[in-house]
Short mmCIF file of C-alpha atoms in Angstrom, two decimals:
data_model
loop_
_atom_site.label_atom_id
_atom_site.label_comp_id
_atom_site.label_asym_id
_atom_site.label_seq_id
_atom_site.Cartn_x
_atom_site.Cartn_y
_atom_site.Cartn_z
CA UNK A 225 116.03 163.69 -254.87
CA UNK A 226 113.38 161.72 -253.06
CA UNK A 227 113.27 157.99 -253.68
CA UNK A 228 111.94 154.68 -252.42
CA UNK A 229 113.94 151.45 -252.21
CA UNK A 230 112.32 148.04 -251.90
CA UNK A 231 113.77 144.60 -251.40
CA UNK A 232 114.17 142.68 -254.61
CA UNK A 233 111.79 139.79 -255.01
CA UNK A 234 110.32 137.44 -255.47
CA UNK A 235 109.50 136.66 -251.88
CA UNK A 236 108.35 133.05 -251.72
CA UNK A 237 106.44 131.81 -248.68
CA UNK A 238 104.24 128.95 -247.60
CA UNK A 239 100.69 129.68 -246.53
CA UNK A 240 100.40 130.95 -242.92
CA UNK A 241 104.03 132.11 -242.84
CA UNK A 242 105.02 135.54 -241.50
CA UNK A 243 105.66 138.21 -244.12
CA UNK A 244 108.02 141.16 -244.13
CA UNK A 245 108.68 143.27 -247.21
CA UNK A 246 111.29 145.95 -246.60
CA UNK A 247 110.92 149.54 -247.75
CA UNK A 248 113.25 152.44 -247.05
CA UNK A 249 112.99 155.96 -248.33
CA UNK A 250 115.09 159.03 -248.96
CA UNK A 251 113.23 162.28 -248.49
CA UNK A 252 114.08 165.94 -248.15
CA UNK A 253 110.99 166.66 -246.04
CA UNK A 254 108.30 164.77 -244.15
CA UNK A 255 106.32 162.71 -246.63
CA UNK A 256 103.33 160.46 -246.28
CA UNK A 257 104.07 156.79 -246.96
CA UNK A 258 101.97 154.22 -248.79
CA UNK A 259 101.76 150.58 -249.74
CA UNK A 260 99.94 149.72 -252.95
CA UNK A 261 99.17 146.18 -254.13
CA UNK A 262 98.82 144.88 -257.70
CA UNK A 263 97.03 141.54 -258.01
CA UNK A 264 97.64 139.53 -261.21
CA UNK A 265 95.99 141.17 -264.21
CA UNK A 266 94.77 144.16 -262.20
CA UNK A 267 95.76 147.75 -261.59
CA UNK A 268 97.40 148.99 -258.41
CA UNK A 269 95.19 149.67 -255.43
CA UNK A 270 95.92 151.40 -252.15
CA UNK A 271 96.56 148.92 -249.33
CA UNK A 272 97.48 151.24 -246.45
CA UNK A 273 99.07 154.57 -245.62
CA UNK A 274 100.69 156.54 -242.80
CA UNK A 275 101.00 160.29 -242.76
CA UNK A 276 103.47 161.02 -239.96
CA UNK A 277 106.21 159.46 -237.89
CA UNK A 278 105.18 156.54 -235.64
CA UNK A 279 101.82 156.20 -237.39
CA UNK A 280 100.79 152.64 -238.17
CA UNK A 281 98.76 151.92 -241.27
CA UNK A 282 96.76 148.69 -241.40
CA UNK A 283 94.35 146.91 -243.71
CA UNK A 284 93.38 143.31 -244.51
CA UNK A 285 95.79 141.99 -241.86
CA UNK A 286 98.74 143.96 -243.26
CA UNK A 287 100.54 146.56 -241.15
CA UNK A 288 103.35 149.08 -241.65
CA UNK A 289 104.80 151.59 -239.21
CA UNK A 290 106.33 154.91 -240.27
CA UNK A 291 109.83 154.89 -238.74
CA UNK A 292 111.48 158.26 -239.16
CA UNK A 293 114.68 157.26 -237.34
CA UNK A 294 115.36 154.42 -239.77
CA UNK A 295 113.52 156.00 -242.74
CA UNK A 296 111.60 152.78 -243.19
CA UNK A 297 108.04 151.61 -243.78
CA UNK A 298 108.25 147.81 -243.79
CA UNK A 299 105.13 145.83 -244.67
CA UNK A 300 104.20 142.91 -242.39
CA UNK A 301 101.51 140.29 -242.12
CA UNK A 302 101.32 137.59 -239.50
CA UNK A 303 99.89 134.80 -241.65
CA UNK A 304 99.84 135.04 -245.44
CA UNK A 305 97.34 133.35 -247.72
CA UNK A 306 97.64 132.18 -251.31
CA UNK A 307 95.32 135.05 -252.24
CA UNK A 308 97.96 137.54 -251.02
CA UNK A 309 100.18 136.64 -253.99
CA UNK A 310 100.71 139.94 -255.78
CA UNK A 311 103.23 142.72 -256.38
CA UNK A 312 103.57 145.21 -253.54
CA UNK A 313 104.71 148.80 -254.13
CA UNK A 314 105.97 151.23 -251.52
CA UNK A 315 105.49 154.94 -252.28
CA UNK A 316 105.72 158.44 -250.81
CA UNK A 317 104.19 161.86 -251.43
CA UNK A 318 104.04 165.39 -250.00
CA UNK A 319 100.35 166.34 -249.77
CA UNK A 320 99.88 165.97 -253.51
CA UNK A 321 98.72 163.08 -255.64
CA UNK A 322 102.11 162.81 -257.33
CA UNK A 323 103.49 159.62 -255.84
CA UNK A 324 107.07 158.39 -255.98
CA UNK A 325 107.03 154.61 -256.21
CA UNK A 326 109.58 151.89 -255.60
CA UNK A 327 110.29 149.01 -257.99
CA UNK A 328 107.71 146.68 -256.48
CA UNK A 329 108.26 143.35 -254.71
CA UNK A 330 106.57 140.21 -255.96
CA UNK A 331 105.12 137.92 -253.29
CA UNK A 332 104.38 134.29 -254.11
CA UNK A 333 102.50 132.24 -251.52
CA UNK A 334 102.22 128.48 -251.98
CA UNK A 335 99.71 126.19 -250.26
CA UNK B 267 80.93 150.78 -265.81
CA UNK B 268 82.84 151.91 -262.79
CA UNK B 269 86.47 152.69 -261.98
CA UNK B 270 89.24 153.28 -264.48
CA UNK B 271 89.11 151.47 -267.82
CA UNK B 272 92.01 151.19 -270.26
CA UNK B 273 91.95 150.04 -273.86
CA UNK B 274 93.45 148.17 -275.52
CA UNK B 275 94.74 145.74 -272.91
CA UNK B 276 97.43 144.51 -275.29
CA UNK B 277 99.06 146.25 -278.24
CA UNK B 278 101.83 145.14 -280.58
CA UNK B 279 103.21 147.73 -282.95
CA UNK B 280 106.12 148.31 -285.25
CA UNK B 281 108.50 151.20 -284.84
CA UNK B 282 106.90 153.15 -287.68
CA UNK B 283 103.29 152.72 -286.57
CA UNK B 284 101.02 155.29 -284.93
CA UNK B 285 98.66 154.05 -282.25
CA UNK B 286 96.82 155.41 -279.22
CA UNK B 287 96.06 154.19 -275.73
CA UNK B 288 92.78 155.22 -274.16
CA UNK B 289 91.79 155.69 -270.54
CA UNK B 290 88.36 156.47 -269.15
CA UNK B 291 87.38 157.10 -265.56
CA UNK B 292 83.86 157.00 -264.14
CA UNK B 293 84.74 158.27 -260.66
CA UNK B 294 84.21 161.99 -261.13
CA UNK B 295 87.89 162.69 -260.42
CA UNK B 296 89.69 165.88 -261.41
CA UNK B 297 93.18 164.51 -262.05
CA UNK B 298 94.48 161.81 -264.40
CA UNK B 299 97.92 160.27 -264.82
CA UNK B 300 100.01 158.12 -267.14
CA UNK B 301 102.60 155.83 -265.53
CA UNK B 302 105.08 153.48 -267.20
CA UNK B 303 105.75 150.14 -265.48
CA UNK B 304 108.91 148.33 -266.57
CA UNK B 305 110.47 145.26 -264.99
CA UNK B 306 112.83 145.99 -262.09
CA UNK B 307 112.34 149.75 -262.36
CA UNK B 308 110.28 152.11 -260.19
CA UNK B 309 106.91 153.07 -261.54
CA UNK B 310 107.66 156.09 -263.71
CA UNK B 311 105.28 159.05 -263.74
CA UNK B 312 104.96 160.33 -267.31
CA UNK B 313 102.16 162.90 -267.40
CA UNK B 314 99.71 164.52 -265.01
CA UNK B 315 96.53 166.34 -265.96
CA UNK B 316 94.49 168.36 -263.50
CA UNK B 317 91.13 169.71 -264.66
CA UNK B 318 92.16 168.88 -268.22
CA UNK B 319 95.36 170.93 -268.08
CA UNK B 320 98.74 169.28 -268.23
CA UNK B 321 100.58 170.08 -265.01
CA UNK B 322 103.49 167.66 -265.24
CA UNK B 323 105.62 166.29 -268.03
CA UNK B 324 108.53 164.34 -266.64
CA UNK B 325 111.01 164.64 -269.51
CA UNK B 326 109.13 162.14 -271.59
CA UNK B 327 110.30 161.76 -275.21
CA UNK B 328 108.13 163.54 -277.76
CA UNK B 329 107.20 160.23 -279.39
CA UNK B 330 104.68 160.00 -276.52
CA UNK B 331 101.94 162.62 -276.83
CA UNK B 332 99.16 162.88 -274.24
CA UNK B 333 95.71 164.31 -274.78
CA UNK B 334 93.00 165.05 -272.22
CA UNK B 335 89.84 166.22 -274.01
CA UNK B 336 87.74 166.22 -270.81
CA UNK B 337 88.07 165.20 -267.18
CA UNK B 338 86.89 161.64 -267.89
CA UNK B 339 89.16 160.74 -270.80
CA UNK B 340 92.90 160.55 -271.27
CA UNK B 341 94.82 159.38 -274.32
CA UNK B 342 98.44 158.53 -274.97
CA UNK B 343 99.34 158.86 -278.64
CA UNK B 344 102.30 156.78 -279.74
CA UNK B 345 104.47 157.25 -282.83
CA UNK B 346 107.88 156.03 -283.97
CA UNK B 347 108.45 154.15 -280.74
CA UNK B 348 111.55 152.17 -279.85
CA UNK B 349 111.74 148.58 -278.56
CA UNK B 350 112.78 149.91 -275.13
CA UNK B 351 109.37 151.58 -274.90
CA UNK B 352 107.81 148.14 -274.48
CA UNK B 353 106.18 148.19 -271.04
CA UNK B 354 102.89 148.23 -269.17
CA UNK B 355 101.30 151.67 -269.35
CA UNK B 356 99.06 152.46 -266.43
CA UNK B 357 96.43 155.14 -266.24
CA UNK B 358 95.26 156.46 -262.88
CA UNK B 359 92.88 159.07 -261.57
CA UNK B 360 92.46 160.87 -258.25
CA UNK B 361 90.11 163.39 -256.69
CA UNK B 362 93.02 165.83 -256.74
CA UNK B 363 92.90 166.52 -253.02
CA UNK B 364 96.43 165.44 -252.16
CA UNK B 365 95.46 162.33 -250.20
CA UNK B 366 97.79 160.17 -252.29
CA UNK B 367 95.03 157.74 -253.15
CA UNK B 368 95.18 156.95 -256.83
CA UNK B 369 92.81 154.65 -258.67
CA UNK B 370 94.53 152.66 -261.38
CA UNK B 371 93.33 150.93 -264.49
CA UNK B 372 94.49 147.44 -265.40
CA UNK B 373 97.06 148.76 -267.83
CA UNK B 374 97.86 148.46 -271.52
CA UNK B 375 100.69 146.03 -272.30
CA UNK B 376 102.68 147.52 -275.20
CA UNK B 377 105.18 145.57 -277.26
CA UNK B 378 107.26 147.44 -279.84
CA UNK B 379 108.86 145.24 -282.47
#
């Protein structure tokens, strides 16, 4: 079945460092791909999405490119801030609102 | 109030208790969801309601019983739970248009003793 695999955290970085959180997927068709973020004590919220191969989603300085050849959707940010500390979830769907999520990756940014 | 609100935020219960989790959305959405969030596991979809009808039940044990009396409210009734049911239970809603954008509540942290 379809699934999403994320790198195990926590990812620990100093402020202004470059961030990569890996996400790969297994899919029988051509899904849309998402990154959701969960800040401490809050619910998940959509960060960015991409609906087809080679699309790049971006928001708040974060980017992810839909790579069909490597079945990946890695999240990147050029310079992280302490306020980016959160849990990041990769997910996929097929034109429905039923999302398949990964395990989440915790990011800790220190000043 | 706006968004998706869940109550209670924290709940501790014994294995023989009966309790309920409540979710309310003020976004005018047509679909509501229960997810279970456990450490080091993918977010697990439990139930989906669309226009107040249950459209998905992902092999969830019968000790979890959902109820959707109207499009704004969703309940999860809990009875004779097990310690392994301890988790964060997240409610979400969506317009139901297949965009994949879900709006989540802050969750109810459940501890079963």
